[in-house]
Amino acid sequence: MSVLSFHWWRTVVFLIPVIGAYTIVLGTVSLASSLFDRTGRFAHGCARLWSRLTLVTTGVRVRVEGLELLEPGKTYIFVSNHQSIYDIPVIFWWLPYQLRIIAKESLGSFPFLGWHLRRTGHLLVDRRNPDRAGILRRWRDLVVNGLSLIIFPEGTRSANGRVGRFKAGSFMLAIEARLPIVPLSIVGTRHVMRKGRLTVEPGDVTLAIHPPIDAGARAVRPSIDDARTLAADVHAIVSSRVEAIERARGTWPSA
């Protein structure tokens, strides 16, 4: 990539300042709202507006499949592959649910973003020493308040579009929480902002929503093997749709 490319200049001169301004303004409003609304519902509205503005400013066009499969107002655990940091604004804007993220604890140190996550009910987890009982308790608190969760079980972004192995830990918690899991397949965000690059480009993204899975019905007393089986089943659903869309677009990696 040439440093003088149009999209590099567009990113540095236009997108970073403009999206940075959205982040500061809406992040400040979100943080202020947490002083009187600890449920995070108003802050979630700020996050959705930020997502919409970010997608429109960047030029990201999203095609959504399967939204009719979901029940309005129900609590779900959304499980998605992870191609780009643009996955989050795509999900937040296009899924009409009160969403909370389960993410690594280090994100909590980021100005505005991290402060917003900590103050508005998102789950930040130390992946080296996870407190499973504490996480499950907080999950159940969210369910009582009608909030849904987003999980990226690969643990990192895919560089080439192939869906990495899904880690079983989150699925163990999902079975114990007895919440329906909704697999999500996201395709195209990696072309908007490639891993390890500063350049951001307009692009077409597909968000495919799959039928909910009753995780609680999998086992009365779940074991790690049950979680691994569920993780593999969800991975197969997500990766199959990702590959099908990528192949149709001619963007599936050859090796």
PDB file of C-alpha atoms in Angstrom:
ATOM      1  CA  MET A   1       0.000   0.000   0.000  1.00  0.00           C
ATOM      2  CA  SER A   2       1.359   3.443  -0.930  1.00  0.00           C
ATOM      3  CA  VAL A   3       1.484   5.932   1.937  1.00  0.00           C
ATOM      4  CA  LEU A   4       0.169   8.516  -0.505  1.00  0.00           C
ATOM      5  CA  SER A   5      -2.874   6.476  -1.552  1.00  0.00           C
ATOM      6  CA  PHE A   6      -6.241   8.223  -1.596  1.00  0.00           C
ATOM      7  CA  HIS A   7      -7.722   6.002   1.115  1.00  0.00           C
ATOM      8  CA  TRP A   8      -4.724   6.554   3.413  1.00  0.00           C
ATOM      9  CA  TRP A   9      -5.140  10.320   3.156  1.00  0.00           C
ATOM     10  CA  ARG A  10      -8.906  10.019   3.510  1.00  0.00           C
ATOM     11  CA  THR A  11      -8.429   7.981   6.681  1.00  0.00           C
ATOM     12  CA  VAL A  12      -5.860  10.269   8.282  1.00  0.00           C
ATOM     13  CA  VAL A  13      -7.181  13.674   7.216  1.00  0.00           C
ATOM     14  CA  PHE A  14     -10.933  13.019   7.289  1.00  0.00           C
ATOM     15  CA  LEU A  15     -12.089   9.800   8.982  1.00  0.00           C
ATOM     16  CA  ILE A  16      -9.882   9.822  12.081  1.00  0.00           C
ATOM     17  CA  PRO A  17     -10.724  13.438  13.042  1.00  0.00           C
ATOM     18  CA  VAL A  18     -14.450  13.096  12.271  1.00  0.00           C
ATOM     19  CA  ILE A  19     -14.977   9.702  13.920  1.00  0.00           C
ATOM     20  CA  GLY A  20     -12.751  10.865  16.769  1.00  0.00           C
ATOM     21  CA  ALA A  21     -15.090  13.812  17.287  1.00  0.00           C
ATOM     22  CA  TYR A  22     -18.118  11.462  17.310  1.00  0.00           C
ATOM     23  CA  THR A  23     -16.346   9.316  19.882  1.00  0.00           C
ATOM     24  CA  ILE A  24     -15.447  12.204  22.188  1.00  0.00           C
ATOM     25  CA  VAL A  25     -18.856  13.889  22.054  1.00  0.00           C
ATOM     26  CA  LEU A  26     -20.999  10.756  22.345  1.00  0.00           C
ATOM     27  CA  GLY A  27     -18.544   9.147  24.764  1.00  0.00           C
ATOM     28  CA  THR A  28     -18.824  12.176  27.043  1.00  0.00           C
ATOM     29  CA  VAL A  29     -22.635  12.105  26.871  1.00  0.00           C
ATOM     30  CA  SER A  30     -22.582   8.358  27.527  1.00  0.00           C
ATOM     31  CA  LEU A  31     -20.331   8.738  30.557  1.00  0.00           C
ATOM     32  CA  ALA A  32     -22.447  11.585  31.922  1.00  0.00           C
ATOM     33  CA  SER A  33     -25.590   9.494  31.516  1.00  0.00           C
ATOM     34  CA  SER A  34     -24.071   6.733  33.670  1.00  0.00           C
ATOM     35  CA  LEU A  35     -24.346   9.092  36.659  1.00  0.00           C
ATOM     36  CA  PHE A  36     -28.152   8.818  36.590  1.00  0.00           C
ATOM     37  CA  ASP A  37     -28.763   5.686  34.494  1.00  0.00           C
ATOM     38  CA  ARG A  38     -26.687   2.736  35.703  1.00  0.00           C
ATOM     39  CA  THR A  39     -28.646   0.328  33.480  1.00  0.00           C
ATOM     40  CA  GLY A  40     -26.710   1.669  30.490  1.00  0.00           C
ATOM     41  CA  ARG A  41     -29.796   1.931  28.289  1.00  0.00           C
ATOM     42  CA  PHE A  42     -29.285   5.594  27.424  1.00  0.00           C
ATOM     43  CA  ALA A  43     -25.574   4.919  26.878  1.00  0.00           C
ATOM     44  CA  HIS A  44     -26.500   2.097  24.521  1.00  0.00           C
ATOM     45  CA  GLY A  45     -28.471   4.626  22.491  1.00  0.00           C
ATOM     46  CA  CYS A  46     -25.306   6.737  22.280  1.00  0.00           C
ATOM     47  CA  ALA A  47     -23.355   3.669  21.135  1.00  0.00           C
ATOM     48  CA  ARG A  48     -25.940   2.934  18.430  1.00  0.00           C
ATOM     49  CA  LEU A  49     -25.837   6.528  17.179  1.00  0.00           C
ATOM     50  CA  TRP A  50     -22.019   6.433  17.160  1.00  0.00           C
ATOM     51  CA  SER A  51     -22.195   3.169  15.180  1.00  0.00           C
ATOM     52  CA  ARG A  52     -24.580   4.628  12.606  1.00  0.00           C
ATOM     53  CA  LEU A  53     -22.499   7.780  12.147  1.00  0.00           C
ATOM     54  CA  THR A  54     -19.298   5.746  11.839  1.00  0.00           C
ATOM     55  CA  LEU A  55     -20.757   3.427   9.185  1.00  0.00           C
ATOM     56  CA  VAL A  56     -22.276   6.269   7.141  1.00  0.00           C
ATOM     57  CA  THR A  57     -19.145   8.440   7.339  1.00  0.00           C
ATOM     58  CA  THR A  58     -16.921   5.538   6.290  1.00  0.00           C
ATOM     59  CA  GLY A  59     -19.239   4.451   3.482  1.00  0.00           C
ATOM     60  CA  VAL A  60     -20.079   0.982   4.810  1.00  0.00           C
ATOM     61  CA  ARG A  61     -23.191  -0.540   3.209  1.00  0.00           C
ATOM     62  CA  VAL A  62     -24.728  -3.417   5.202  1.00  0.00           C
ATOM     63  CA  ARG A  63     -26.996  -6.217   3.986  1.00  0.00           C
ATOM     64  CA  VAL A  64     -28.796  -8.025   6.826  1.00  0.00           C
ATOM     65  CA  GLU A  65     -30.131 -11.577   6.511  1.00  0.00           C
ATOM     66  CA  GLY A  66     -32.360 -13.413   8.989  1.00  0.00           C
ATOM     67  CA  LEU A  67     -33.495 -10.644  11.351  1.00  0.00           C
ATOM     68  CA  GLU A  68     -37.009 -12.073  11.140  1.00  0.00           C
ATOM     69  CA  LEU A  69     -35.738 -15.198  12.968  1.00  0.00           C
ATOM     70  CA  LEU A  70     -35.424 -13.263  16.227  1.00  0.00           C
ATOM     71  CA  GLU A  71     -38.139 -12.463  18.751  1.00  0.00           C
ATOM     72  CA  PRO A  72     -38.367  -8.736  19.624  1.00  0.00           C
ATOM     73  CA  GLY A  73     -37.508  -7.967  23.232  1.00  0.00           C
ATOM     74  CA  LYS A  74     -36.061 -11.408  23.986  1.00  0.00           C
ATOM     75  CA  THR A  75     -32.648 -11.894  25.618  1.00  0.00           C
ATOM     76  CA  TYR A  76     -30.020 -13.647  23.484  1.00  0.00           C
ATOM     77  CA  ILE A  77     -26.327 -14.432  23.435  1.00  0.00           C
ATOM     78  CA  PHE A  78     -25.064 -13.347  20.017  1.00  0.00           C
ATOM     79  CA  VAL A  79     -21.952 -15.268  18.907  1.00  0.00           C
ATOM     80  CA  SER A  80     -20.040 -13.814  15.967  1.00  0.00           C
ATOM     81  CA  ASN A  81     -16.894 -14.312  13.964  1.00  0.00           C
ATOM     82  CA  HIS A  82     -14.481 -11.388  14.147  1.00  0.00           C
ATOM     83  CA  GLN A  83     -13.057  -9.772  11.001  1.00  0.00           C
ATOM     84  CA  SER A  84     -12.502  -6.133  11.971  1.00  0.00           C
ATOM     85  CA  ILE A  85     -13.142  -3.480  14.604  1.00  0.00           C
ATOM     86  CA  TYR A  86     -16.008  -2.475  12.285  1.00  0.00           C
ATOM     87  CA  ASP A  87     -17.879  -5.624  13.398  1.00  0.00           C
ATOM     88  CA  ILE A  88     -19.011  -3.796  16.538  1.00  0.00           C
ATOM     89  CA  PRO A  89     -20.719  -0.802  14.852  1.00  0.00           C
ATOM     90  CA  VAL A  90     -22.347  -3.169  12.339  1.00  0.00           C
ATOM     91  CA  ILE A  91     -23.821  -5.326  15.119  1.00  0.00           C
ATOM     92  CA  PHE A  92     -24.769  -2.435  17.403  1.00  0.00           C
ATOM     93  CA  TRP A  93     -26.652  -0.541  14.715  1.00  0.00           C
ATOM     94  CA  TRP A  94     -28.381  -3.419  12.943  1.00  0.00           C
ATOM     95  CA  LEU A  95     -29.454  -5.553  15.914  1.00  0.00           C
ATOM     96  CA  PRO A  96     -32.392  -3.807  17.672  1.00  0.00           C
ATOM     97  CA  TYR A  97     -31.542  -5.117  21.143  1.00  0.00           C
ATOM     98  CA  GLN A  98     -29.976  -3.753  24.301  1.00  0.00           C
ATOM     99  CA  LEU A  99     -26.485  -5.189  23.757  1.00  0.00           C
ATOM    100  CA  ARG A 100     -23.536  -5.667  26.090  1.00  0.00           C
ATOM    101  CA  ILE A 101     -20.116  -6.986  25.092  1.00  0.00           C
ATOM    102  CA  ILE A 102     -17.987  -9.569  26.821  1.00  0.00           C
ATOM    103  CA  ALA A 103     -14.441  -8.453  26.053  1.00  0.00           C
ATOM    104  CA  LYS A 104     -10.891  -8.538  27.373  1.00  0.00           C
ATOM    105  CA  GLU A 105     -10.212  -6.465  30.454  1.00  0.00           C
ATOM    106  CA  SER A 106      -7.461  -4.396  28.805  1.00  0.00           C
ATOM    107  CA  LEU A 107     -10.090  -2.556  26.725  1.00  0.00           C
ATOM    108  CA  GLY A 108     -11.227  -0.873  29.926  1.00  0.00           C
ATOM    109  CA  SER A 109      -8.104   1.324  29.960  1.00  0.00           C
ATOM    110  CA  PHE A 110      -8.912   3.033  26.630  1.00  0.00           C
ATOM    111  CA  PRO A 111     -10.105   6.645  26.983  1.00  0.00           C
ATOM    112  CA  PHE A 112     -13.849   7.094  26.348  1.00  0.00           C
ATOM    113  CA  LEU A 113     -14.301   3.585  24.876  1.00  0.00           C
ATOM    114  CA  GLY A 114     -12.997   1.778  27.946  1.00  0.00           C
ATOM    115  CA  TRP A 115     -14.648   4.193  30.352  1.00  0.00           C
ATOM    116  CA  HIS A 116     -17.952   3.694  28.521  1.00  0.00           C
ATOM    117  CA  LEU A 117     -17.606  -0.112  28.715  1.00  0.00           C
ATOM    118  CA  ARG A 118     -16.868  -0.088  32.440  1.00  0.00           C
ATOM    119  CA  ARG A 119     -19.643   2.337  33.380  1.00  0.00           C
ATOM    120  CA  THR A 120     -22.491   0.918  31.313  1.00  0.00           C
ATOM    121  CA  GLY A 121     -22.667  -2.784  32.126  1.00  0.00           C
ATOM    122  CA  HIS A 122     -20.317  -4.435  29.638  1.00  0.00           C
ATOM    123  CA  LEU A 123     -18.378  -7.478  30.882  1.00  0.00           C
ATOM    124  CA  LEU A 124     -14.615  -7.018  30.884  1.00  0.00           C
ATOM    125  CA  VAL A 125     -12.850 -10.287  31.637  1.00  0.00           C
ATOM    126  CA  ASP A 126      -9.264 -11.104  32.552  1.00  0.00           C
ATOM    127  CA  ARG A 127      -8.775 -13.987  30.148  1.00  0.00           C
ATOM    128  CA  ARG A 128      -5.694 -15.231  32.004  1.00  0.00           C
ATOM    129  CA  ASN A 129      -7.599 -15.553  35.291  1.00  0.00           C
ATOM    130  CA  PRO A 130     -11.332 -15.580  34.519  1.00  0.00           C
ATOM    131  CA  ASP A 131     -13.714 -15.589  37.483  1.00  0.00           C
ATOM    132  CA  ARG A 132     -16.342 -17.913  36.017  1.00  0.00           C
ATOM    133  CA  ALA A 133     -18.710 -17.723  38.976  1.00  0.00           C
ATOM    134  CA  GLY A 134     -18.513 -13.922  39.005  1.00  0.00           C
ATOM    135  CA  ILE A 135     -19.047 -13.679  35.251  1.00  0.00           C
ATOM    136  CA  LEU A 136     -22.067 -16.005  35.406  1.00  0.00           C
ATOM    137  CA  ARG A 137     -23.559 -13.922  38.229  1.00  0.00           C
ATOM    138  CA  ARG A 138     -23.156 -10.746  36.172  1.00  0.00           C
ATOM    139  CA  TRP A 139     -24.644 -12.483  33.106  1.00  0.00           C
ATOM    140  CA  ARG A 140     -27.707 -13.393  35.124  1.00  0.00           C
ATOM    141  CA  ASP A 141     -28.022  -9.810  36.345  1.00  0.00           C
ATOM    142  CA  LEU A 142     -28.035  -8.663  32.720  1.00  0.00           C
ATOM    143  CA  VAL A 143     -30.711 -11.209  31.821  1.00  0.00           C
ATOM    144  CA  VAL A 144     -32.964  -9.931  34.609  1.00  0.00           C
ATOM    145  CA  ASN A 145     -32.704  -6.473  33.028  1.00  0.00           C
ATOM    146  CA  GLY A 146     -33.513  -7.810  29.548  1.00  0.00           C
ATOM    147  CA  LEU A 147     -30.030  -7.255  28.125  1.00  0.00           C
ATOM    148  CA  SER A 148     -28.381  -9.390  25.442  1.00  0.00           C
ATOM    149  CA  LEU A 149     -24.695 -10.274  25.108  1.00  0.00           C
ATOM    150  CA  ILE A 150     -22.209 -10.247  22.235  1.00  0.00           C
ATOM    151  CA  ILE A 151     -19.296 -12.710  22.182  1.00  0.00           C
ATOM    152  CA  PHE A 152     -16.405 -13.022  19.718  1.00  0.00           C
ATOM    153  CA  PRO A 153     -15.148 -16.509  20.680  1.00  0.00           C
ATOM    154  CA  GLU A 154     -12.171 -16.521  18.281  1.00  0.00           C
ATOM    155  CA  GLY A 155     -10.446 -14.134  20.679  1.00  0.00           C
ATOM    156  CA  THR A 156      -8.816 -12.141  17.868  1.00  0.00           C
ATOM    157  CA  ARG A 157      -9.587 -10.758  14.423  1.00  0.00           C
ATOM    158  CA  SER A 158      -9.191 -12.929  11.339  1.00  0.00           C
ATOM    159  CA  ALA A 159      -6.582 -11.655   8.901  1.00  0.00           C
ATOM    160  CA  ASN A 160      -7.804 -13.601   5.846  1.00  0.00           C
ATOM    161  CA  GLY A 161     -11.519 -14.195   6.443  1.00  0.00           C
ATOM    162  CA  ARG A 162     -11.275 -17.794   7.627  1.00  0.00           C
ATOM    163  CA  VAL A 163     -13.073 -18.298  10.926  1.00  0.00           C
ATOM    164  CA  GLY A 164     -10.708 -19.373  13.696  1.00  0.00           C
ATOM    165  CA  ARG A 165     -11.465 -21.967  16.350  1.00  0.00           C
ATOM    166  CA  PHE A 166     -14.155 -20.962  18.836  1.00  0.00           C
ATOM    167  CA  LYS A 167     -12.971 -21.176  22.439  1.00  0.00           C
ATOM    168  CA  ALA A 168     -15.205 -23.271  24.675  1.00  0.00           C
ATOM    169  CA  GLY A 169     -15.180 -21.117  27.826  1.00  0.00           C
ATOM    170  CA  SER A 170     -17.907 -18.710  26.736  1.00  0.00           C
ATOM    171  CA  PHE A 171     -20.108 -21.585  25.588  1.00  0.00           C
ATOM    172  CA  MET A 172     -19.831 -23.247  28.990  1.00  0.00           C
ATOM    173  CA  LEU A 173     -21.200 -20.068  30.543  1.00  0.00           C
ATOM    174  CA  ALA A 174     -23.928 -19.878  27.907  1.00  0.00           C
ATOM    175  CA  ILE A 175     -25.106 -23.405  28.728  1.00  0.00           C
ATOM    176  CA  GLU A 176     -25.088 -22.638  32.457  1.00  0.00           C
ATOM    177  CA  ALA A 177     -26.972 -19.365  31.905  1.00  0.00           C
ATOM    178  CA  ARG A 178     -29.590 -21.275  29.826  1.00  0.00           C
ATOM    179  CA  LEU A 179     -29.891 -18.517  27.244  1.00  0.00           C
ATOM    180  CA  PRO A 180     -30.525 -19.028  23.524  1.00  0.00           C
ATOM    181  CA  ILE A 181     -27.445 -18.574  21.359  1.00  0.00           C
ATOM    182  CA  VAL A 182     -27.742 -16.759  18.039  1.00  0.00           C
ATOM    183  CA  PRO A 183     -24.847 -17.413  15.618  1.00  0.00           C
ATOM    184  CA  LEU A 184     -23.844 -14.408  13.493  1.00  0.00           C
ATOM    185  CA  SER A 185     -21.760 -14.471  10.317  1.00  0.00           C
ATOM    186  CA  ILE A 186     -20.100 -11.179   9.387  1.00  0.00           C
ATOM    187  CA  VAL A 187     -18.471 -10.839   5.973  1.00  0.00           C
ATOM    188  CA  GLY A 188     -16.751  -7.848   4.412  1.00  0.00           C
ATOM    189  CA  THR A 189     -15.609  -5.788   7.393  1.00  0.00           C
ATOM    190  CA  ARG A 190     -12.037  -7.037   6.947  1.00  0.00           C
ATOM    191  CA  HIS A 191     -11.941  -5.208   3.616  1.00  0.00           C
ATOM    192  CA  VAL A 192     -13.142  -1.993   5.262  1.00  0.00           C
ATOM    193  CA  MET A 193     -10.237  -1.987   7.719  1.00  0.00           C
ATOM    194  CA  ARG A 194      -7.619  -4.676   7.281  1.00  0.00           C
ATOM    195  CA  LYS A 195      -5.891  -6.071  10.350  1.00  0.00           C
ATOM    196  CA  GLY A 196      -2.606  -4.282  11.027  1.00  0.00           C
ATOM    197  CA  ARG A 197      -3.337  -1.374   8.645  1.00  0.00           C
ATOM    198  CA  LEU A 198      -4.391   2.199   9.266  1.00  0.00           C
ATOM    199  CA  THR A 199      -6.282   2.602   5.985  1.00  0.00           C
ATOM    200  CA  VAL A 200     -10.105   2.482   6.061  1.00  0.00           C
ATOM    201  CA  GLU A 201     -12.129   2.061   2.860  1.00  0.00           C
ATOM    202  CA  PRO A 202     -15.836   2.050   1.936  1.00  0.00           C
ATOM    203  CA  GLY A 203     -17.256  -1.424   1.433  1.00  0.00           C
ATOM    204  CA  ASP A 204     -20.163  -3.848   1.345  1.00  0.00           C
ATOM    205  CA  VAL A 205     -20.802  -5.949   4.446  1.00  0.00           C
ATOM    206  CA  THR A 206     -23.189  -8.837   5.077  1.00  0.00           C
ATOM    207  CA  LEU A 207     -24.551  -9.615   8.541  1.00  0.00           C
ATOM    208  CA  ALA A 208     -26.166 -13.065   8.444  1.00  0.00           C
ATOM    209  CA  ILE A 209     -28.324 -13.982  11.465  1.00  0.00           C
ATOM    210  CA  HIS A 210     -28.881 -17.704  12.039  1.00  0.00           C
ATOM    211  CA  PRO A 211     -31.734 -19.423  13.940  1.00  0.00           C
ATOM    212  CA  PRO A 212     -31.366 -19.368  17.742  1.00  0.00           C
ATOM    213  CA  ILE A 213     -29.970 -22.458  19.482  1.00  0.00           C
ATOM    214  CA  ASP A 214     -31.362 -23.558  22.848  1.00  0.00           C
ATOM    215  CA  ALA A 215     -28.068 -23.937  24.715  1.00  0.00           C
ATOM    216  CA  GLY A 216     -29.772 -24.746  28.019  1.00  0.00           C
ATOM    217  CA  ALA A 217     -31.285 -27.908  26.535  1.00  0.00           C
ATOM    218  CA  ARG A 218     -27.844 -29.329  25.767  1.00  0.00           C
ATOM    219  CA  ALA A 219     -27.093 -30.627  29.275  1.00  0.00           C
ATOM    220  CA  VAL A 220     -28.550 -30.528  32.781  1.00  0.00           C
ATOM    221  CA  ARG A 221     -25.072 -30.592  34.316  1.00  0.00           C
ATOM    222  CA  PRO A 222     -22.841 -29.341  31.507  1.00  0.00           C
ATOM    223  CA  SER A 223     -19.236 -30.445  31.175  1.00  0.00           C
ATOM    224  CA  ILE A 224     -16.399 -28.877  29.224  1.00  0.00           C
ATOM    225  CA  ASP A 225     -17.004 -31.524  26.543  1.00  0.00           C
ATOM    226  CA  ASP A 226     -20.579 -30.250  26.148  1.00  0.00           C
ATOM    227  CA  ALA A 227     -19.210 -26.723  25.742  1.00  0.00           C
ATOM    228  CA  ARG A 228     -16.666 -27.865  23.157  1.00  0.00           C
ATOM    229  CA  THR A 229     -19.373 -29.671  21.194  1.00  0.00           C
ATOM    230  CA  LEU A 230     -21.592 -26.587  21.221  1.00  0.00           C
ATOM    231  CA  ALA A 231     -18.645 -24.371  20.217  1.00  0.00           C
ATOM    232  CA  ALA A 232     -17.869 -26.676  17.284  1.00  0.00           C
ATOM    233  CA  ASP A 233     -21.526 -26.742  16.189  1.00  0.00           C
ATOM    234  CA  VAL A 234     -21.818 -22.941  16.253  1.00  0.00           C
ATOM    235  CA  HIS A 235     -18.451 -22.582  14.514  1.00  0.00           C
ATOM    236  CA  ALA A 236     -19.665 -24.838  11.692  1.00  0.00           C
ATOM    237  CA  ILE A 237     -22.797 -22.711  11.209  1.00  0.00           C
ATOM    238  CA  VAL A 238     -20.927 -19.403  11.226  1.00  0.00           C
ATOM    239  CA  SER A 239     -17.951 -20.476   9.113  1.00  0.00           C
ATOM    240  CA  SER A 240     -20.121 -22.217   6.502  1.00  0.00           C
ATOM    241  CA  ARG A 241     -22.053 -19.015   5.773  1.00  0.00           C
ATOM    242  CA  VAL A 242     -18.897 -16.872   5.845  1.00  0.00           C
ATOM    243  CA  GLU A 243     -17.230 -19.142   3.304  1.00  0.00           C
ATOM    244  CA  ALA A 244     -20.326 -19.233   1.064  1.00  0.00           C
ATOM    245  CA  ILE A 245     -20.581 -15.431   0.944  1.00  0.00           C
ATOM    246  CA  GLU A 246     -16.837 -14.948   0.463  1.00  0.00           C
ATOM    247  CA  ARG A 247     -16.788 -17.487  -2.396  1.00  0.00           C
ATOM    248  CA  ALA A 248     -19.755 -15.782  -4.069  1.00  0.00           C
ATOM    249  CA  ARG A 249     -17.846 -12.504  -3.897  1.00  0.00           C
ATOM    250  CA  GLY A 250     -14.617 -14.097  -5.101  1.00  0.00           C
ATOM    251  CA  THR A 251     -12.781 -13.061  -1.933  1.00  0.00           C
ATOM    252  CA  TRP A 252     -12.283 -16.459  -0.247  1.00  0.00           C
ATOM    253  CA  PRO A 253      -8.543 -17.050   0.397  1.00  0.00           C
ATOM    254  CA  SER A 254      -7.022 -19.785  -1.778  1.00  0.00           C
ATOM    255  CA  ALA A 255      -4.847 -21.142   1.033  1.00  0.00           C
TER     256      ALA A 255
END
